[in-house]
Amino acid sequence: MDGLTMLPDFITEDEASALIAAIDEQPWSGNGIRYRGRYSLTRTFHARGAHETADAAVRLPILSGLGPLPDFLSFLVDRIVERAFMDGDTPNYLVINEYELGQGIMPHTDATVFGPTIAVVSLLTPCIMNFLHPRTGHSFDLLIPRNSLTVMSRAARYDYKHSISKNHVDRTPEGDEVVRGRRVSLTFRIVKEWSGSEEGWEENGGETGERG
């Protein structure tokens, strides 16, 4: 599909283990169930320095109050930027989500404030992500393996809703079983200029796009 890329083994098993160990040491935020942490990459990763960082915080109020990117995540940003998955831009917003067995994601399209490209690193157990075109009804399933990177832009990002079921066991389009368990996702985005109004933030019945 236009704008959809999935790269298996984007990170190694050793890198994944180190990430999970570091993430599990971070404090909870949000509602204590889904959101491990939100970080503004701009504060520590903007190559143009402190002046630009401060200016970005004014122009992008969504970034204010967010913590700096922890050092253990820097290599992921480097890898995403080096391979031009976000058209050479550096993501400035990251949310880490944790999903236990029986938790999923309702069908949604990420809010427009989060920019044209969404990049998601998936850890621990695999899952099936469904893509649904709300106007045509076209639907298909994509296997999201552990340690993979999924990139959504263009049609995949704007024209389709994506979701993950609450099933304990999924099936691939080929009929193979996918046993679910704890899953952790790291969703990288580029927040564009935003006035702070609800327009552009809430989409598709109030979905905020804080998922991945």
Short mmCIF file of C-alpha atoms in Angstrom, two decimals:
data_model
loop_
_atom_site.label_atom_id
_atom_site.label_comp_id
_atom_site.label_asym_id
_atom_site.label_seq_id
_atom_site.Cartn_x
_atom_site.Cartn_y
_atom_site.Cartn_z
CA MET A 1 0.00 0.00 0.00
CA ASP A 2 1.14 3.51 -0.75
CA GLY A 3 3.08 4.95 2.18
CA LEU A 4 3.33 1.76 4.24
CA THR A 5 6.73 0.22 5.03
CA MET A 6 7.49 -2.55 7.51
CA LEU A 7 11.10 -3.53 8.20
CA PRO A 8 11.64 -6.69 10.25
CA ASP A 9 14.72 -6.84 12.49
CA PHE A 10 15.16 -3.08 12.53
CA ILE A 11 16.90 -3.60 15.86
CA THR A 12 18.77 -6.63 17.19
CA GLU A 13 17.66 -8.87 20.04
CA ASP A 14 20.41 -7.41 22.23
CA GLU A 15 19.26 -3.87 21.45
CA ALA A 16 15.66 -4.83 22.16
CA SER A 17 16.55 -6.40 25.50
CA ALA A 18 18.50 -3.31 26.52
CA LEU A 19 15.61 -1.06 25.51
CA ILE A 20 13.06 -3.03 27.53
CA ALA A 21 15.32 -3.06 30.58
CA ALA A 22 15.77 0.71 30.35
CA ILE A 23 12.09 1.41 29.65
CA ASP A 24 11.04 -0.67 32.64
CA GLU A 25 13.10 1.63 34.86
CA GLN A 26 11.19 4.72 33.69
CA PRO A 27 8.29 6.16 35.72
CA TRP A 28 4.73 5.82 34.49
CA SER A 29 2.84 8.76 33.09
CA GLY A 30 -0.60 9.29 31.61
CA ASN A 31 -3.22 6.90 32.95
CA GLY A 32 -0.73 4.40 34.34
CA ILE A 33 -1.80 1.64 31.96
CA ARG A 34 -0.80 2.57 28.44
CA TYR A 35 1.70 5.38 28.53
CA ARG A 36 5.16 4.76 29.86
CA GLY A 37 6.43 8.21 28.93
CA ARG A 38 6.30 11.08 26.51
CA TYR A 39 9.46 12.87 25.49
CA SER A 40 10.26 15.88 23.38
CA LEU A 41 13.16 14.95 21.17
CA THR A 42 13.54 18.63 20.27
CA ARG A 43 14.99 19.49 23.64
CA THR A 44 18.02 17.27 23.33
CA PHE A 45 18.24 16.36 19.70
CA HIS A 46 17.83 19.55 17.72
CA ALA A 47 21.14 20.10 15.95
CA ARG A 48 20.71 23.88 15.78
CA GLY A 49 21.18 24.42 19.50
CA ALA A 50 19.51 25.95 22.52
CA HIS A 51 18.08 29.03 20.79
CA GLU A 52 16.23 26.93 18.24
CA THR A 53 15.11 24.55 20.97
CA ALA A 54 13.55 27.38 23.00
CA ASP A 55 11.91 28.78 19.89
CA ALA A 56 10.46 25.37 19.05
CA ALA A 57 8.90 25.13 22.51
CA VAL A 58 7.09 28.42 21.86
CA ARG A 59 5.92 27.45 18.38
CA LEU A 60 4.96 23.91 19.44
CA PRO A 61 3.16 24.18 22.78
CA ILE A 62 2.42 20.46 22.76
CA LEU A 63 6.13 19.93 23.48
CA SER A 64 6.16 22.10 26.59
CA GLY A 65 6.38 20.13 29.82
CA LEU A 66 7.71 17.02 28.14
CA GLY A 67 10.92 15.47 29.37
CA PRO A 68 14.12 15.27 27.31
CA LEU A 69 14.84 12.16 25.31
CA PRO A 70 16.65 9.61 27.49
CA ASP A 71 20.13 8.73 26.26
CA PHE A 72 19.23 5.06 25.77
CA LEU A 73 16.88 6.02 22.92
CA SER A 74 19.26 8.22 20.93
CA PHE A 75 20.51 5.41 18.70
CA LEU A 76 16.96 4.79 17.47
CA VAL A 77 16.52 8.40 16.41
CA ASP A 78 19.91 8.29 14.66
CA ARG A 79 18.94 5.14 12.78
CA ILE A 80 15.56 6.47 11.70
CA VAL A 81 17.10 9.75 10.47
CA GLU A 82 20.09 8.09 8.77
CA ARG A 83 17.79 5.84 6.75
CA ALA A 84 15.57 8.78 5.76
CA PHE A 85 12.34 7.18 6.95
CA MET A 86 11.03 10.63 7.85
CA ASP A 87 12.28 12.41 4.72
CA GLY A 88 15.48 13.52 6.41
CA ASP A 89 13.71 15.29 9.27
CA THR A 90 14.36 14.53 12.92
CA PRO A 91 11.32 13.43 14.94
CA ASN A 92 10.53 15.74 17.83
CA TYR A 93 7.92 13.72 19.72
CA LEU A 94 7.97 10.22 21.17
CA VAL A 95 5.41 8.26 23.14
CA ILE A 96 6.14 4.82 24.62
CA ASN A 97 3.05 2.62 24.96
CA GLU A 98 2.73 -0.66 26.81
CA TYR A 99 0.00 -3.17 25.95
CA GLU A 100 -0.69 -6.18 28.13
CA LEU A 101 -2.51 -9.31 26.96
CA GLY A 102 -6.08 -8.39 26.09
CA GLN A 103 -5.36 -4.76 25.23
CA GLY A 104 -5.56 -3.35 21.73
CA ILE A 105 -6.00 -0.15 19.74
CA MET A 106 -9.33 1.12 18.42
CA PRO A 107 -9.47 2.03 14.70
CA HIS A 108 -8.10 5.54 14.28
CA THR A 109 -6.11 7.90 12.11
CA ASP A 110 -3.44 9.86 13.96
CA ALA A 111 -4.25 13.53 14.44
CA THR A 112 -2.88 15.87 11.77
CA VAL A 113 -0.78 17.77 14.33
CA PHE A 114 1.56 14.77 14.38
CA GLY A 115 2.83 15.45 10.89
CA PRO A 116 3.05 13.44 7.67
CA THR A 117 5.03 10.41 8.87
CA ILE A 118 4.63 8.04 11.82
CA ALA A 119 7.41 5.58 12.70
CA VAL A 120 6.75 2.78 15.20
CA VAL A 121 9.29 0.39 16.73
CA SER A 122 7.62 -2.73 18.18
CA LEU A 123 9.13 -4.76 21.03
CA LEU A 124 8.43 -8.12 22.70
CA THR A 125 5.47 -9.95 21.12
CA PRO A 126 4.19 -9.64 17.54
CA CYS A 127 0.68 -8.56 16.61
CA ILE A 128 -1.57 -8.08 13.62
CA MET A 129 -2.37 -4.49 12.61
CA ASN A 130 -5.51 -3.97 10.56
CA PHE A 131 -5.83 -1.16 8.03
CA LEU A 132 -9.32 -0.05 6.98
CA HIS A 133 -10.28 2.52 4.37
CA PRO A 134 -13.48 4.03 5.82
CA ARG A 135 -14.90 5.16 2.48
CA THR A 136 -14.17 2.18 0.26
CA GLY A 137 -14.24 -0.53 2.93
CA HIS A 138 -10.92 -1.91 1.75
CA SER A 139 -9.26 -3.74 4.64
CA PHE A 140 -6.13 -5.79 5.11
CA ASP A 141 -4.00 -7.19 7.92
CA LEU A 142 -0.26 -6.70 8.40
CA LEU A 143 1.93 -8.82 10.67
CA ILE A 144 4.01 -6.56 12.94
CA PRO A 145 6.97 -8.67 14.19
CA ARG A 146 8.95 -7.95 17.32
CA ASN A 147 11.95 -5.64 16.77
CA SER A 148 10.42 -4.25 13.58
CA LEU A 149 9.90 -0.71 12.34
CA THR A 150 6.59 0.27 10.75
CA VAL A 151 6.44 3.57 8.86
CA MET A 152 3.15 5.16 7.80
CA SER A 153 2.92 8.11 5.43
CA ARG A 154 0.73 9.29 2.53
CA ALA A 155 -2.28 6.96 2.03
CA ALA A 156 -1.35 4.65 4.90
CA ARG A 157 -1.10 7.59 7.25
CA TYR A 158 -4.07 9.73 6.16
CA ASP A 159 -6.56 7.59 4.20
CA TYR A 160 -6.68 4.46 6.35
CA LYS A 161 -7.57 3.80 9.98
CA HIS A 162 -5.29 1.34 11.75
CA SER A 163 -6.12 -0.83 14.74
CA ILE A 164 -4.96 -3.81 16.80
CA SER A 165 -7.46 -6.29 18.23
CA LYS A 166 -7.75 -7.36 21.87
CA ASN A 167 -7.43 -11.00 20.86
CA HIS A 168 -5.13 -13.31 22.81
CA VAL A 169 -4.32 -15.08 19.54
CA ASP A 170 -4.34 -13.50 16.07
CA ARG A 171 -4.03 -15.13 12.67
CA THR A 172 -1.97 -13.94 9.75
CA PRO A 173 -3.56 -13.69 6.29
CA GLU A 174 -1.87 -17.05 5.61
CA GLY A 175 -3.62 -18.62 8.61
CA ASP A 176 -0.64 -18.86 10.98
CA GLU A 177 -1.26 -18.25 14.67
CA VAL A 178 0.22 -15.16 16.33
CA VAL A 179 0.26 -15.60 20.10
CA ARG A 180 -0.11 -12.26 21.83
CA GLY A 181 1.47 -11.08 25.07
CA ARG A 182 3.02 -7.94 26.45
CA ARG A 183 3.93 -5.50 23.68
CA VAL A 184 5.80 -2.21 23.92
CA SER A 185 5.77 0.32 21.10
CA LEU A 186 7.87 3.43 20.58
CA THR A 187 6.08 5.86 18.28
CA PHE A 188 8.13 8.68 16.74
CA ARG A 189 6.42 11.68 15.19
CA ILE A 190 7.16 15.17 13.90
CA VAL A 191 4.84 17.69 15.53
CA LYS A 192 4.13 20.59 13.22
CA GLU A 193 3.21 24.13 14.22
CA TRP A 194 -0.04 24.10 16.16
CA SER A 195 -2.07 26.91 17.72
CA GLY A 196 -3.27 24.81 20.64
CA SER A 197 -6.86 24.62 19.40
CA GLU A 198 -8.70 21.32 19.16
CA GLU A 199 -8.74 21.48 15.37
CA GLY A 200 -6.07 19.17 14.05
CA TRP A 201 -5.71 17.41 17.39
CA GLU A 202 -8.88 15.38 17.81
CA GLU A 203 -9.79 13.20 14.87
CA ASN A 204 -12.18 10.37 14.16
CA GLY A 205 -14.33 10.55 17.24
CA GLY A 206 -11.78 12.08 19.57
CA GLU A 207 -8.80 9.87 18.81
CA THR A 208 -5.68 11.77 19.75
CA GLY A 209 -3.22 9.57 17.97
CA GLU A 210 -1.37 8.65 21.17
CA ARG A 211 -1.10 5.07 20.03
CA GLY A 212 1.21 2.86 18.04
#
